[in-house]
Amino acid sequence: MAQKEASKKEKLLTGANMWSAVRKLNFNDERNNPVMFLVYISAAMTTLLFVLSLFGISDHIVTSGFIITVAIILWITCWFSNLAEATAEGRGKAQAATLKASRKDVTAHKLADPDQPEQYTDVAGPTLNKGDYFLVKANEQIPADGEVVGGAASVDESAITGESAPVIREAGGDRSAVTGGTTVLSDTLVVKVTQEKGHSFMDKMIGMVEGANRQKTPNEIALEILLVALSIIFVLVTASLFTYSKFSAQLMGQHNPISIVWLIALFVCLAPTTIGALLSAIGIAGMSRLNAANVLAMSGRAIEAAGDVDVLLLDKTGTITFGNRRASEFIPVAGHTAEEVADAAQLASLADETPEGRSIVVLAKKQFNIRGREVGHHQYHFVPFTAQTKMSGVDYQGIEIRKGAAENIQNYVEQHDHVYSDECKNAVEKIARQGGTPLVVTKDYNVLGVIALKDIIKPGVKEKFADLRKMGIQTIMITGDNPVTAAAIAAEAGVDDFLSQATPESKMETIHQYQAKGHLVAMTGDGTNDAPALAQADVAVAMNSGTQAAKEAGNMVDLDSSPTKLIDIVRIGKQLLMTRGSLTTFSIANDISKYFAIIPAIFMNLYPPLRVLNIMGLSSSTSAILSALIFNALIIVALIPLALNGVKYREIPAAQLLKHNLWLYGVGGLIVPFIGIKLIDLIITPLLALL
C-alpha cells in the first residue's frame, strides 16, 4: 500500500525534517503560530541584548555568557516547535511522493461522439476538460476522473487503494466512477470526464496528504485564540513585574534588581509553549493517520466532527452483515426429511452461481455429504431465476424441481392442483419473523420443505457496537428489508435502532431529525440515491467505488470502499480530540510547576522571604532559570511522538475518560517538571562557572 511504503520512507526523512525546521525559522512562517511567534521574538530580543552586551550596553546583572545561553535555548525551542510540524508534514510528503510516482501523464483517446468509440483522437491526458469523453482500452491507464457511460471492464485501483484485487467498473448503477491513475485490465470503457483540470481526485489527494490544503479547524482556532489570550496576559504580567520591581528597588535603595533577560525567560516559561508548539503537528498527524487508514478527508473539519459524532447511520449490508444471504437450515414439511429437501435443493442449485445458490450447495455437503453430480446438458435442463417467476430449478428424467419465493411457489403448486400446506406457511412465517429469507423447495409440484436463508452477522460486530454505546454513540442500522426482518437483524447485531425499507428521503429525514435534537450524525454511502443524505450528514463517508455524485456529496472518501471504515474514522477523530485535549492539559499543568522554579529564582534577591518557595532546592537563580528554559524546550521534543501517534484510544464513557486524562496528564504535568528541572539543575550547576 502507498501508506506502508510512505511509512518506510519516513525514517529516511529525518535529516530533511531537521533542515525543514531550520528553514521555518523565518518571520513569515513563524507568525503563523502566534504563541511560538512570541518565543521567536523573545529569542531575537535576547540575541540583540547579547550583541549590546558585547559593547558594554548591559544591565550588569547577568553576564554575556548567560545571555547568549538563554538566546540559544530559545532558538532551539523555536526549532523544536518547527521540527514537530516538519515531522508531521514529512509523513504526508512521503505518502504524496508515492502517489506522485504512480501518476504519469498518459495519452487519452478523446471521443467526439461517445456513441462512436472507434473514432477517436489521441491527445495528452492533462488537456481533457470536464464534459469530454474518452476511450480507454485494456492495459491502459485512465487519464482523468470520470463516469463510465459505456462498457464494463476490470480495473486495477492498487495505485489508489493499495488493494491488488481488480474491481469491475461499468456503465449505470453505483459502480460507474473511475479515477485517473488507475489501469484498465480487460475490455474497454467509454468515460465522461467529471473534474476540471488540476482538480482530479489524485490532485486533491496529493494536496491533502501533503498538508498543503489543510485548514485549521474551528476547535483548533478556538484553542489557538485562548493560547494567544493567555500569552498576551503573560506579556502584560511580565511588563508589570518589571515596572513594579524597579519601583520596589528604588524604595529599598537597590539598583536594577531584575534583568530583562530574566523577564524574557519568565514569559517563555509562563506562556503555553508546549501545546502551542505541538498544536499544528497534532492536526497534521490526525490527517496523516486518516490517510494511513486509506481515507481521504476533504477538510480537517470533517476529522474533528468525526470525533464529536454521537449518532452513526450504518448500512446493514457489508457493515453489519456479510452482504450475501446464506443457507442456514433445511426445514422439511409434509412428512419429508431434511435430507430430501437438501438433495433437491442442491440439485436445483448446481447451476446457480449466486452467493445464495453456492451456500445451498455448501450446506447440503456439510450436513448430509451430498456432493456435486455429473449434469450433462442432454440429461439436465436448468431453469434460471427470473424477476418475473422468482424461481429457479432443474428438469431431468421427467422430474421437475423448483426453489423460490414462497408466494410464487404457492401459485406454481396450486396451478398444478397440488396442496400448499399450512405447515409450509408456518415454516415460512417463522423464518421471516427471525429475520431470514425463506425459499420453498418442490419436487413434481409437491412441497418438500423450506430453505432458511439468513443474513450472517459479522463476528465481533455486537461487541463493537457495545463499545460505541459506552462512548455515548448511538448506532442506527439502515436497510431496505421489511420491519419484521430488520427488527430481528437489529436485535441480533445489537444496534440501538433501525430504519427499515429505507429510501433517500427517509434517510435524509432521519438525519435531519437527529440533528434538530442537537446530535452530530455520520453515515456512509456509495450510490447517487445516497447523495442527499450524505450532503445532510455532519460526517459523510463516500465509497471510492461509488458514484461521482456520492463522492462529491461526502466530506470523506474511503479508498477501500469498506462500509465498516466509518467506525475507524470515528475512532481517529476522537483520538485527535483526545490528543489535543490531553496535551493542552499537560501543557497548562507544566506551566504551573515551572512557576515554582523560576519566580522564586527571579525575585528572591529582591524579596528574600520568597526563598521559601524554592521547594525544588535549586542551587541558584541562574541555574533555576536555565533549568526551566531547557526543560521547556526538551518537553516539546519529548512529546512529538505522542503528538504524531496520538493518545491511546480508550472506549470508555466521556466522564470516565475526562477523569483518567486529568489524573494522567494533569497530575502528571504537575509532577514531571519538578523531576525534570531538578535533574537539569544537578547537571548544569557545575557548568555555570564557565559562564
mmCIF file of N, CA, C and O in Angstrom, residues 123-166:
data_model
loop_
_atom_site.group_PDB
_atom_site.id
_atom_site.type_symbol
_atom_site.label_atom_id
_atom_site.label_comp_id
_atom_site.label_asym_id
_atom_site.label_seq_id
_atom_site.Cartn_x
_atom_site.Cartn_y
_atom_site.Cartn_z
ATOM 1 N N VAL A 123 -4.857 12.644 -27.618
ATOM 2 C CA VAL A 123 -4.442 13.927 -27.041
ATOM 3 C C VAL A 123 -3.747 13.646 -25.712
ATOM 4 O O VAL A 123 -3.841 12.546 -25.159
ATOM 5 N N ALA A 124 -3.059 14.631 -25.181
ATOM 6 C CA ALA A 124 -2.433 14.486 -23.867
ATOM 7 C C ALA A 124 -3.515 14.459 -22.791
ATOM 8 O O ALA A 124 -4.447 15.276 -22.818
ATOM 9 N N GLY A 125 -3.386 13.532 -21.853
ATOM 10 C CA GLY A 125 -4.385 13.367 -20.805
ATOM 11 C C GLY A 125 -4.707 14.643 -20.048
ATOM 12 O O GLY A 125 -5.880 14.959 -19.814
ATOM 13 N N PRO A 126 -3.679 15.441 -19.653
ATOM 14 C CA PRO A 126 -3.956 16.662 -18.887
ATOM 15 C C PRO A 126 -4.761 17.715 -19.636
ATOM 16 O O PRO A 126 -5.229 18.679 -19.021
ATOM 17 N N THR A 127 -4.904 17.567 -20.954
ATOM 18 C CA THR A 127 -5.657 18.570 -21.722
ATOM 19 C C THR A 127 -7.153 18.310 -21.712
ATOM 20 O O THR A 127 -7.926 19.134 -22.209
ATOM 21 N N LEU A 128 -7.579 17.179 -21.163
ATOM 22 C CA LEU A 128 -9.011 16.865 -21.127
ATOM 23 C C LEU A 128 -9.745 17.839 -20.212
ATOM 24 O O LEU A 128 -9.265 18.201 -19.137
ATOM 25 N N ASN A 129 -10.916 18.266 -20.647
ATOM 26 C CA ASN A 129 -11.746 19.179 -19.863
ATOM 27 C C ASN A 129 -12.977 18.455 -19.335
ATOM 28 O O ASN A 129 -13.361 17.391 -19.843
ATOM 29 N N LYS A 130 -13.580 19.048 -18.323
ATOM 30 C CA LYS A 130 -14.802 18.481 -17.777
ATOM 31 C C LYS A 130 -15.867 18.418 -18.871
ATOM 32 O O LYS A 130 -16.091 19.384 -19.601
ATOM 33 N N GLY A 131 -16.505 17.249 -18.997
ATOM 34 C CA GLY A 131 -17.522 17.055 -20.026
ATOM 35 C C GLY A 131 -17.021 16.340 -21.258
ATOM 36 O O GLY A 131 -17.823 15.875 -22.082
ATOM 37 N N ASP A 132 -15.679 16.238 -21.426
ATOM 38 C CA ASP A 132 -15.125 15.497 -22.561
ATOM 39 C C ASP A 132 -15.343 13.998 -22.374
ATOM 40 O O ASP A 132 -15.526 13.515 -21.251
ATOM 41 N N TYR A 133 -15.288 13.274 -23.494
ATOM 42 C CA TYR A 133 -15.399 11.814 -23.470
ATOM 43 C C TYR A 133 -14.095 11.213 -23.979
ATOM 44 O O TYR A 133 -13.434 11.781 -24.863
ATOM 45 N N PHE A 134 -13.724 10.076 -23.407
ATOM 46 C CA PHE A 134 -12.537 9.386 -23.906
ATOM 47 C C PHE A 134 -12.737 7.880 -23.817
ATOM 48 O O PHE A 134 -13.577 7.386 -23.046
ATOM 49 N N LEU A 135 -11.956 7.190 -24.641
ATOM 50 C CA LEU A 135 -11.968 5.724 -24.670
ATOM 51 C C LEU A 135 -10.698 5.226 -24.003
ATOM 52 O O LEU A 135 -9.617 5.774 -24.224
ATOM 53 N N VAL A 136 -10.816 4.199 -23.167
ATOM 54 C CA VAL A 136 -9.632 3.601 -22.562
ATOM 55 C C VAL A 136 -9.700 2.096 -22.787
ATOM 56 O O VAL A 136 -10.733 1.467 -22.566
ATOM 57 N N LYS A 137 -8.579 1.542 -23.270
ATOM 58 C CA LYS A 137 -8.529 0.127 -23.641
ATOM 59 C C LYS A 137 -7.809 -0.686 -22.580
ATOM 60 O O LYS A 137 -7.260 -0.143 -21.622
ATOM 61 N N ALA A 138 -7.808 -2.003 -22.774
ATOM 62 C CA ALA A 138 -7.134 -2.906 -21.845
ATOM 63 C C ALA A 138 -5.661 -2.551 -21.735
ATOM 64 O O ALA A 138 -5.005 -2.190 -22.729
ATOM 65 N N ASN A 139 -5.138 -2.603 -20.500
ATOM 66 C CA ASN A 139 -3.730 -2.340 -20.172
ATOM 67 C C ASN A 139 -3.341 -0.874 -20.351
ATOM 68 O O ASN A 139 -2.154 -0.556 -20.427
ATOM 69 N N GLU A 140 -4.310 0.011 -20.413
ATOM 70 C CA GLU A 140 -4.040 1.441 -20.499
ATOM 71 C C GLU A 140 -4.453 2.116 -19.191
ATOM 72 O O GLU A 140 -5.391 1.696 -18.524
ATOM 73 N N GLN A 141 -3.733 3.195 -18.869
ATOM 74 C CA GLN A 141 -4.058 3.942 -17.652
ATOM 75 C C GLN A 141 -5.169 4.939 -17.944
ATOM 76 O O GLN A 141 -5.194 5.577 -19.001
ATOM 77 N N ILE A 142 -6.085 5.073 -17.004
ATOM 78 C CA ILE A 142 -7.189 6.021 -17.151
ATOM 79 C C ILE A 142 -6.628 7.428 -16.947
ATOM 80 O O ILE A 142 -6.034 7.715 -15.910
ATOM 81 N N PRO A 143 -6.794 8.324 -17.917
ATOM 82 C CA PRO A 143 -6.122 9.630 -17.854
ATOM 83 C C PRO A 143 -6.782 10.664 -16.945
ATOM 84 O O PRO A 143 -6.145 11.642 -16.569
ATOM 85 N N ALA A 144 -8.060 10.484 -16.607
ATOM 86 C CA ALA A 144 -8.753 11.508 -15.812
ATOM 87 C C ALA A 144 -9.913 10.875 -15.059
ATOM 88 O O ALA A 144 -10.403 9.800 -15.417
ATOM 89 N N ASP A 145 -10.344 11.555 -14.003
ATOM 90 C CA ASP A 145 -11.521 11.098 -13.258
ATOM 91 C C ASP A 145 -12.753 11.189 -14.147
ATOM 92 O O ASP A 145 -12.899 12.131 -14.936
ATOM 93 N N GLY A 146 -13.641 10.218 -13.988
ATOM 94 C CA GLY A 146 -14.840 10.272 -14.814
ATOM 95 C C GLY A 146 -15.888 9.259 -14.429
ATOM 96 O O GLY A 146 -15.753 8.514 -13.451
ATOM 97 N N GLU A 147 -16.942 9.245 -15.233
ATOM 98 C CA GLU A 147 -18.077 8.353 -15.038
ATOM 99 C C GLU A 147 -18.172 7.465 -16.278
ATOM 100 O O GLU A 147 -18.166 7.957 -17.412
ATOM 101 N N VAL A 148 -18.242 6.149 -16.061
ATOM 102 C CA VAL A 148 -18.341 5.218 -17.183
ATOM 103 C C VAL A 148 -19.720 5.363 -17.820
ATOM 104 O O VAL A 148 -20.747 5.225 -17.140
ATOM 105 N N VAL A 149 -19.742 5.658 -19.121
ATOM 106 C CA VAL A 149 -21.018 5.789 -19.833
ATOM 107 C C VAL A 149 -21.201 4.674 -20.857
ATOM 108 O O VAL A 149 -22.272 4.567 -21.462
ATOM 109 N N GLY A 150 -20.174 3.864 -21.025
ATOM 110 C CA GLY A 150 -20.290 2.756 -21.962
ATOM 111 C C GLY A 150 -19.294 1.657 -21.660
ATOM 112 O O GLY A 150 -18.129 1.920 -21.368
ATOM 113 N N GLY A 151 -19.764 0.404 -21.668
ATOM 114 C CA GLY A 151 -18.893 -0.734 -21.462
ATOM 115 C C GLY A 151 -18.754 -1.149 -20.013
ATOM 116 O O GLY A 151 -19.294 -0.522 -19.094
ATOM 117 N N ALA A 152 -18.009 -2.219 -19.814
ATOM 118 C CA ALA A 152 -17.693 -2.742 -18.482
ATOM 119 C C ALA A 152 -16.301 -3.340 -18.558
ATOM 120 O O ALA A 152 -15.924 -3.941 -19.569
ATOM 121 N N ALA A 153 -15.520 -3.165 -17.503
ATOM 122 C CA ALA A 153 -14.140 -3.642 -17.541
ATOM 123 C C ALA A 153 -13.639 -3.890 -16.133
ATOM 124 O O ALA A 153 -14.172 -3.370 -15.144
ATOM 125 N N SER A 154 -12.581 -4.706 -16.068
ATOM 126 C CA SER A 154 -11.880 -4.943 -14.810
ATOM 127 C C SER A 154 -10.805 -3.874 -14.670
ATOM 128 O O SER A 154 -10.037 -3.616 -15.604
ATOM 129 N N VAL A 155 -10.757 -3.220 -13.480
ATOM 130 C CA VAL A 155 -9.856 -2.087 -13.280
ATOM 131 C C VAL A 155 -8.953 -2.347 -12.082
ATOM 132 O O VAL A 155 -9.407 -2.787 -11.022
ATOM 133 N N ASP A 156 -7.660 -2.073 -12.269
ATOM 134 C CA ASP A 156 -6.683 -2.181 -11.182
ATOM 135 C C ASP A 156 -6.583 -0.820 -10.492
ATOM 136 O O ASP A 156 -6.113 0.146 -11.071
ATOM 137 N N GLU A 157 -7.038 -0.745 -9.228
ATOM 138 C CA GLU A 157 -7.026 0.509 -8.469
ATOM 139 C C GLU A 157 -5.961 0.507 -7.376
ATOM 140 O O GLU A 157 -6.017 1.304 -6.444
ATOM 141 N N SER A 158 -4.978 -0.381 -7.499
ATOM 142 C CA SER A 158 -3.973 -0.517 -6.438
ATOM 143 C C SER A 158 -3.169 0.762 -6.231
ATOM 144 O O SER A 158 -2.683 1.030 -5.130
ATOM 145 N N ALA A 159 -3.019 1.585 -7.283
ATOM 146 C CA ALA A 159 -2.274 2.837 -7.127
ATOM 147 C C ALA A 159 -2.969 3.783 -6.158
ATOM 148 O O ALA A 159 -2.336 4.626 -5.528
ATOM 149 N N ILE A 160 -4.286 3.622 -6.016
ATOM 150 C CA ILE A 160 -5.068 4.482 -5.132
ATOM 151 C C ILE A 160 -5.351 3.791 -3.809
ATOM 152 O O ILE A 160 -5.134 4.345 -2.736
ATOM 153 N N THR A 161 -5.844 2.555 -3.882
ATOM 154 C CA THR A 161 -6.315 1.878 -2.667
ATOM 155 C C THR A 161 -5.274 0.975 -2.032
ATOM 156 O O THR A 161 -5.386 0.640 -0.856
ATOM 157 N N GLY A 162 -4.279 0.539 -2.816
ATOM 158 C CA GLY A 162 -3.304 -0.407 -2.285
ATOM 159 C C GLY A 162 -3.761 -1.849 -2.397
ATOM 160 O O GLY A 162 -3.002 -2.763 -2.085
ATOM 161 N N GLU A 163 -5.008 -2.066 -2.828
ATOM 162 C CA GLU A 163 -5.528 -3.425 -2.955
ATOM 163 C C GLU A 163 -5.179 -3.978 -4.330
ATOM 164 O O GLU A 163 -5.431 -3.343 -5.356
ATOM 165 N N SER A 164 -4.612 -5.188 -4.348
ATOM 166 C CA SER A 164 -4.179 -5.775 -5.619
ATOM 167 C C SER A 164 -5.337 -6.376 -6.409
ATOM 168 O O SER A 164 -5.251 -6.528 -7.620
ATOM 169 N N ALA A 165 -6.433 -6.735 -5.737
ATOM 170 C CA ALA A 165 -7.560 -7.367 -6.420
ATOM 171 C C ALA A 165 -8.266 -6.349 -7.320
ATOM 172 O O ALA A 165 -8.623 -5.255 -6.870
ATOM 173 N N PRO A 166 -8.459 -6.670 -8.606
ATOM 174 C CA PRO A 166 -9.153 -5.732 -9.506
ATOM 175 C C PRO A 166 -10.631 -5.633 -9.173
ATOM 176 O O PRO A 166 -11.200 -6.497 -8.506
#
